[in-house]
Amino acid sequence: MPDPLERVPTPAEFQGAFEALDPLPDSYRRLLCCHYAAPNRDVTATELSQLVGYRNYNAANLHYGTLARWVAEYVHVHPAMALDLLVTMEKQEEWHWCLRPEVAAALEQLGWPSAA
């Protein structure tokens, strides 16, 4: 599937967005860190909800979408493309979200995965 983004922000741009959103709600930071820790950094909304402790996938969709829109605003990407900033998606039985390597690198630079 072709990448819907014209340009993926750099790890430094993602890091700047996450730092600009400081203090980032703990639940959003947990979403990112749990996604980072998932095998191959690939999860479904259902799996991510379970990892973070939400009751169902709707919460992961809502909160990840909100975080993505905040990041999109910071890096000047149209809000309709917001989730594509953080993940690539593949339809299987459910939609699989694969954390972009640029986002993973930004999280590493921030030291968040080791602090989770």
Short mmCIF file of N, CA and C in Angstrom, two decimals:
data_model
loop_
_atom_site.label_atom_id
_atom_site.label_comp_id
_atom_site.label_asym_id
_atom_site.label_seq_id
_atom_site.Cartn_x
_atom_site.Cartn_y
_atom_site.Cartn_z
N MET A 1 0.85 -1.18 0.00
CA MET A 1 0.00 0.00 0.00
C MET A 1 0.90 1.24 0.00
N PRO A 2 0.67 2.19 -0.90
CA PRO A 2 1.52 3.39 -0.93
C PRO A 2 1.31 4.24 0.32
N ASP A 3 2.36 4.93 0.69
CA ASP A 3 2.30 5.79 1.87
C ASP A 3 1.45 7.02 1.54
N PRO A 4 0.42 7.31 2.33
CA PRO A 4 -0.45 8.45 2.04
C PRO A 4 0.18 9.81 2.33
N LEU A 5 1.29 9.83 3.03
CA LEU A 5 1.94 11.10 3.35
C LEU A 5 2.92 11.49 2.25
N GLU A 6 2.95 12.77 1.94
CA GLU A 6 3.93 13.26 0.98
C GLU A 6 5.33 13.23 1.58
N ARG A 7 5.40 13.54 2.88
CA ARG A 7 6.69 13.57 3.58
C ARG A 7 6.45 13.17 5.02
N VAL A 8 7.21 12.18 5.46
CA VAL A 8 7.13 11.75 6.86
C VAL A 8 8.07 12.65 7.66
N PRO A 9 7.58 13.23 8.75
CA PRO A 9 8.46 14.05 9.58
C PRO A 9 9.67 13.25 10.09
N THR A 10 10.73 13.94 10.39
CA THR A 10 11.94 13.32 10.91
C THR A 10 11.76 12.96 12.39
N PRO A 11 12.62 12.09 12.91
CA PRO A 11 12.57 11.83 14.35
C PRO A 11 12.68 13.11 15.18
N ALA A 12 13.52 14.05 14.74
CA ALA A 12 13.67 15.31 15.49
C ALA A 12 12.37 16.11 15.48
N GLU A 13 11.65 16.08 14.37
CA GLU A 13 10.36 16.79 14.32
C GLU A 13 9.34 16.14 15.24
N PHE A 14 9.30 14.81 15.26
CA PHE A 14 8.39 14.12 16.18
C PHE A 14 8.79 14.41 17.63
N GLN A 15 10.07 14.38 17.91
CA GLN A 15 10.53 14.69 19.26
C GLN A 15 10.10 16.09 19.65
N GLY A 16 10.28 17.05 18.74
CA GLY A 16 9.85 18.42 19.02
C GLY A 16 8.37 18.51 19.29
N ALA A 17 7.57 17.76 18.53
CA ALA A 17 6.12 17.77 18.76
C ALA A 17 5.79 17.21 20.13
N PHE A 18 6.39 16.08 20.49
CA PHE A 18 6.10 15.47 21.80
C PHE A 18 6.55 16.39 22.93
N GLU A 19 7.69 17.05 22.77
CA GLU A 19 8.17 17.99 23.80
C GLU A 19 7.26 19.21 23.88
N ALA A 20 6.75 19.68 22.74
CA ALA A 20 5.86 20.84 22.74
C ALA A 20 4.52 20.52 23.40
N LEU A 21 4.14 19.26 23.40
CA LEU A 21 2.88 18.84 24.02
C LEU A 21 3.04 18.57 25.51
N ASP A 22 4.22 18.83 26.03
CA ASP A 22 4.51 18.60 27.45
C ASP A 22 3.71 19.57 28.30
N PRO A 23 3.01 19.15 29.31
CA PRO A 23 2.97 17.77 29.76
C PRO A 23 1.96 16.95 28.95
N LEU A 24 2.44 15.92 28.33
CA LEU A 24 1.59 15.00 27.59
C LEU A 24 0.84 14.14 28.60
N PRO A 25 -0.47 13.99 28.44
CA PRO A 25 -1.20 13.14 29.40
C PRO A 25 -0.54 11.75 29.51
N ASP A 26 -0.47 11.24 30.71
CA ASP A 26 0.17 9.94 30.94
C ASP A 26 -0.44 8.84 30.07
N SER A 27 -1.76 8.90 29.85
CA SER A 27 -2.40 7.86 29.05
C SER A 27 -1.89 7.89 27.61
N TYR A 28 -1.57 9.06 27.09
CA TYR A 28 -1.06 9.16 25.72
C TYR A 28 0.37 8.66 25.65
N ARG A 29 1.12 8.98 26.66
CA ARG A 29 2.50 8.48 26.71
C ARG A 29 2.49 6.96 26.82
N ARG A 30 1.55 6.41 27.62
CA ARG A 30 1.42 4.96 27.75
C ARG A 30 1.05 4.32 26.41
N LEU A 31 0.15 4.97 25.66
CA LEU A 31 -0.21 4.46 24.33
C LEU A 31 1.04 4.30 23.47
N LEU A 32 1.83 5.36 23.42
CA LEU A 32 3.03 5.33 22.59
C LEU A 32 4.02 4.27 23.07
N CYS A 33 4.25 4.20 24.37
CA CYS A 33 5.24 3.26 24.90
C CYS A 33 4.79 1.81 24.76
N CYS A 34 3.49 1.54 24.95
CA CYS A 34 2.98 0.18 24.76
C CYS A 34 3.06 -0.21 23.30
N HIS A 35 2.77 0.72 22.41
CA HIS A 35 2.87 0.44 20.99
C HIS A 35 4.33 0.17 20.63
N TYR A 36 5.23 0.96 21.16
CA TYR A 36 6.67 0.79 20.93
C TYR A 36 7.12 -0.61 21.38
N ALA A 37 6.60 -1.08 22.50
CA ALA A 37 7.03 -2.36 23.08
C ALA A 37 6.37 -3.57 22.42
N ALA A 38 5.36 -3.37 21.60
CA ALA A 38 4.66 -4.49 20.96
C ALA A 38 5.59 -5.19 19.96
N PRO A 39 5.41 -6.49 19.77
CA PRO A 39 6.24 -7.20 18.79
C PRO A 39 6.15 -6.54 17.42
N ASN A 40 7.29 -6.26 16.85
CA ASN A 40 7.40 -5.57 15.56
C ASN A 40 6.71 -4.20 15.56
N ARG A 41 6.40 -3.70 16.76
CA ARG A 41 5.70 -2.41 16.91
C ARG A 41 4.40 -2.39 16.11
N ASP A 42 3.73 -3.52 16.09
CA ASP A 42 2.51 -3.74 15.32
C ASP A 42 1.40 -4.15 16.28
N VAL A 43 0.29 -3.40 16.29
CA VAL A 43 -0.84 -3.71 17.16
C VAL A 43 -2.15 -3.40 16.44
N THR A 44 -3.22 -3.98 16.95
CA THR A 44 -4.56 -3.56 16.56
C THR A 44 -5.06 -2.62 17.65
N ALA A 45 -6.11 -1.91 17.37
CA ALA A 45 -6.69 -1.03 18.39
C ALA A 45 -7.15 -1.84 19.59
N THR A 46 -7.67 -3.04 19.34
CA THR A 46 -8.10 -3.91 20.44
C THR A 46 -6.91 -4.29 21.32
N GLU A 47 -5.82 -4.71 20.68
CA GLU A 47 -4.63 -5.10 21.44
C GLU A 47 -4.06 -3.92 22.23
N LEU A 48 -4.00 -2.76 21.59
CA LEU A 48 -3.45 -1.59 22.27
C LEU A 48 -4.33 -1.20 23.45
N SER A 49 -5.63 -1.28 23.28
CA SER A 49 -6.54 -0.98 24.39
C SER A 49 -6.28 -1.90 25.57
N GLN A 50 -6.08 -3.18 25.30
CA GLN A 50 -5.81 -4.14 26.36
C GLN A 50 -4.48 -3.83 27.05
N LEU A 51 -3.46 -3.49 26.27
CA LEU A 51 -2.14 -3.18 26.83
C LEU A 51 -2.19 -1.96 27.75
N VAL A 52 -2.98 -0.97 27.35
CA VAL A 52 -3.04 0.27 28.12
C VAL A 52 -4.04 0.18 29.27
N GLY A 53 -5.01 -0.75 29.17
CA GLY A 53 -5.98 -0.92 30.23
C GLY A 53 -7.33 -0.27 29.94
N TYR A 54 -7.62 0.00 28.68
CA TYR A 54 -8.93 0.52 28.29
C TYR A 54 -9.91 -0.64 28.16
N ARG A 55 -11.20 -0.32 28.26
CA ARG A 55 -12.22 -1.37 28.17
C ARG A 55 -12.39 -1.93 26.76
N ASN A 56 -12.20 -1.09 25.73
CA ASN A 56 -12.39 -1.57 24.37
C ASN A 56 -11.59 -0.72 23.39
N TYR A 57 -11.63 -1.13 22.13
CA TYR A 57 -10.81 -0.47 21.11
C TYR A 57 -11.22 0.97 20.84
N ASN A 58 -12.46 1.34 21.18
CA ASN A 58 -12.91 2.71 20.93
C ASN A 58 -12.03 3.73 21.66
N ALA A 59 -11.61 3.39 22.86
CA ALA A 59 -10.77 4.31 23.63
C ALA A 59 -9.41 4.50 22.95
N ALA A 60 -8.82 3.41 22.45
CA ALA A 60 -7.53 3.54 21.76
C ALA A 60 -7.70 4.39 20.51
N ASN A 61 -8.77 4.15 19.76
CA ASN A 61 -9.03 4.95 18.56
C ASN A 61 -9.16 6.43 18.91
N LEU A 62 -9.94 6.72 19.93
CA LEU A 62 -10.19 8.11 20.34
C LEU A 62 -8.90 8.79 20.78
N HIS A 63 -8.18 8.18 21.69
CA HIS A 63 -7.01 8.83 22.27
C HIS A 63 -5.83 8.89 21.30
N TYR A 64 -5.63 7.83 20.53
CA TYR A 64 -4.54 7.86 19.55
C TYR A 64 -4.86 8.90 18.48
N GLY A 65 -6.12 8.99 18.09
CA GLY A 65 -6.53 9.99 17.10
C GLY A 65 -6.32 11.41 17.60
N THR A 66 -6.65 11.65 18.85
CA THR A 66 -6.45 12.97 19.44
C THR A 66 -4.97 13.33 19.48
N LEU A 67 -4.15 12.39 19.95
CA LEU A 67 -2.70 12.62 19.98
C LEU A 67 -2.18 12.90 18.58
N ALA A 68 -2.62 12.12 17.61
CA ALA A 68 -2.16 12.30 16.23
C ALA A 68 -2.54 13.67 15.69
N ARG A 69 -3.73 14.16 16.01
CA ARG A 69 -4.13 15.50 15.55
C ARG A 69 -3.26 16.58 16.19
N TRP A 70 -2.90 16.42 17.45
CA TRP A 70 -2.01 17.38 18.10
C TRP A 70 -0.66 17.41 17.39
N VAL A 71 -0.13 16.22 17.09
CA VAL A 71 1.16 16.14 16.40
C VAL A 71 1.03 16.73 15.00
N ALA A 72 -0.06 16.43 14.31
CA ALA A 72 -0.27 16.96 12.95
C ALA A 72 -0.27 18.49 12.96
N GLU A 73 -0.90 19.08 13.96
CA GLU A 73 -0.91 20.54 14.06
C GLU A 73 0.51 21.08 14.22
N TYR A 74 1.29 20.42 15.05
CA TYR A 74 2.65 20.87 15.32
C TYR A 74 3.53 20.79 14.07
N VAL A 75 3.39 19.70 13.29
CA VAL A 75 4.26 19.51 12.13
C VAL A 75 3.61 20.00 10.83
N HIS A 76 2.46 20.66 10.97
CA HIS A 76 1.77 21.28 9.83
C HIS A 76 1.33 20.28 8.77
N VAL A 77 0.66 19.23 9.22
CA VAL A 77 0.07 18.23 8.34
C VAL A 77 -1.44 18.32 8.50
N HIS A 78 -2.17 18.17 7.40
CA HIS A 78 -3.63 18.25 7.43
C HIS A 78 -4.18 17.25 8.44
N PRO A 79 -5.14 17.65 9.27
CA PRO A 79 -5.68 16.76 10.30
C PRO A 79 -6.24 15.44 9.75
N ALA A 80 -6.71 15.45 8.50
CA ALA A 80 -7.23 14.21 7.93
C ALA A 80 -6.14 13.14 7.78
N MET A 81 -4.91 13.57 7.78
CA MET A 81 -3.78 12.65 7.64
C MET A 81 -3.11 12.35 8.98
N ALA A 82 -3.71 12.79 10.07
CA ALA A 82 -3.05 12.75 11.38
C ALA A 82 -2.60 11.35 11.79
N LEU A 83 -3.47 10.37 11.77
CA LEU A 83 -3.07 9.05 12.24
C LEU A 83 -1.96 8.47 11.38
N ASP A 84 -1.97 8.81 10.08
CA ASP A 84 -0.90 8.35 9.19
C ASP A 84 0.47 8.88 9.59
N LEU A 85 0.50 9.93 10.38
CA LEU A 85 1.78 10.45 10.87
C LEU A 85 2.45 9.47 11.81
N LEU A 86 1.67 8.85 12.68
CA LEU A 86 2.22 8.00 13.73
C LEU A 86 2.38 6.55 13.30
N VAL A 87 1.51 6.09 12.41
CA VAL A 87 1.48 4.67 12.07
C VAL A 87 1.28 4.47 10.57
N THR A 88 1.68 3.30 10.11
CA THR A 88 1.21 2.82 8.82
C THR A 88 0.15 1.78 9.15
N MET A 89 -0.80 1.59 8.25
CA MET A 89 -1.92 0.69 8.54
C MET A 89 -2.05 -0.39 7.48
N GLU A 90 -2.42 -1.56 7.96
CA GLU A 90 -2.65 -2.68 7.05
C GLU A 90 -3.91 -3.41 7.51
N LYS A 91 -4.81 -3.65 6.58
CA LYS A 91 -6.05 -4.36 6.90
C LYS A 91 -5.80 -5.85 6.85
N GLN A 92 -6.05 -6.53 7.97
CA GLN A 92 -6.05 -7.98 8.02
C GLN A 92 -7.45 -8.33 8.53
N GLU A 93 -7.58 -9.15 9.55
CA GLU A 93 -8.90 -9.35 10.15
C GLU A 93 -9.35 -8.05 10.81
N GLU A 94 -8.41 -7.36 11.42
CA GLU A 94 -8.61 -6.01 11.97
C GLU A 94 -7.52 -5.14 11.35
N TRP A 95 -7.68 -3.84 11.52
CA TRP A 95 -6.62 -2.93 11.07
C TRP A 95 -5.43 -3.07 12.01
N HIS A 96 -4.26 -3.24 11.43
CA HIS A 96 -3.01 -3.28 12.18
C HIS A 96 -2.32 -1.95 12.04
N TRP A 97 -1.88 -1.42 13.18
CA TRP A 97 -1.13 -0.17 13.21
C TRP A 97 0.33 -0.52 13.46
N CYS A 98 1.20 -0.09 12.58
CA CYS A 98 2.63 -0.30 12.76
C CYS A 98 3.28 1.07 13.04
N LEU A 99 3.89 1.19 14.20
CA LEU A 99 4.50 2.46 14.59
C LEU A 99 5.59 2.83 13.60
N ARG A 100 5.54 4.05 13.12
CA ARG A 100 6.56 4.50 12.16
C ARG A 100 7.93 4.50 12.84
N PRO A 101 8.97 4.11 12.09
CA PRO A 101 10.33 4.11 12.66
C PRO A 101 10.75 5.49 13.15
N GLU A 102 10.29 6.53 12.49
CA GLU A 102 10.64 7.90 12.89
C GLU A 102 10.04 8.23 14.26
N VAL A 103 8.85 7.72 14.53
CA VAL A 103 8.21 7.94 15.83
C VAL A 103 8.97 7.14 16.89
N ALA A 104 9.30 5.88 16.56
CA ALA A 104 10.05 5.05 17.50
C ALA A 104 11.38 5.70 17.86
N ALA A 105 12.06 6.24 16.86
CA ALA A 105 13.35 6.90 17.11
C ALA A 105 13.17 8.12 18.00
N ALA A 106 12.10 8.86 17.80
CA ALA A 106 11.84 10.04 18.66
C ALA A 106 11.59 9.60 20.10
N LEU A 107 10.84 8.53 20.28
CA LEU A 107 10.58 8.03 21.64
C LEU A 107 11.88 7.60 22.31
N GLU A 108 12.75 6.96 21.54
CA GLU A 108 14.05 6.55 22.08
C GLU A 108 14.87 7.77 22.48
N GLN A 109 14.87 8.80 21.64
CA GLN A 109 15.62 10.03 21.97
C GLN A 109 15.09 10.67 23.26
N LEU A 110 13.80 10.57 23.47
CA LEU A 110 13.20 11.13 24.68
C LEU A 110 13.42 10.23 25.90
N GLY A 111 13.81 8.98 25.66
CA GLY A 111 14.01 8.03 26.77
C GLY A 111 12.72 7.49 27.33
N TRP A 112 11.64 7.62 26.60
CA TRP A 112 10.35 7.20 27.13
C TRP A 112 10.18 5.70 27.23
N PRO A 113 10.60 4.90 26.23
CA PRO A 113 10.36 3.45 26.37
C PRO A 113 11.00 2.86 27.60
N SER A 114 12.19 3.30 27.96
CA SER A 114 12.87 2.73 29.14
C SER A 114 12.24 3.23 30.44
N ALA A 115 11.50 4.35 30.36
CA ALA A 115 10.89 4.90 31.56
C ALA A 115 9.49 4.34 31.81
N ALA A 116 8.95 3.61 30.82
CA ALA A 116 7.57 3.11 30.94
C ALA A 116 7.48 1.94 31.89
#
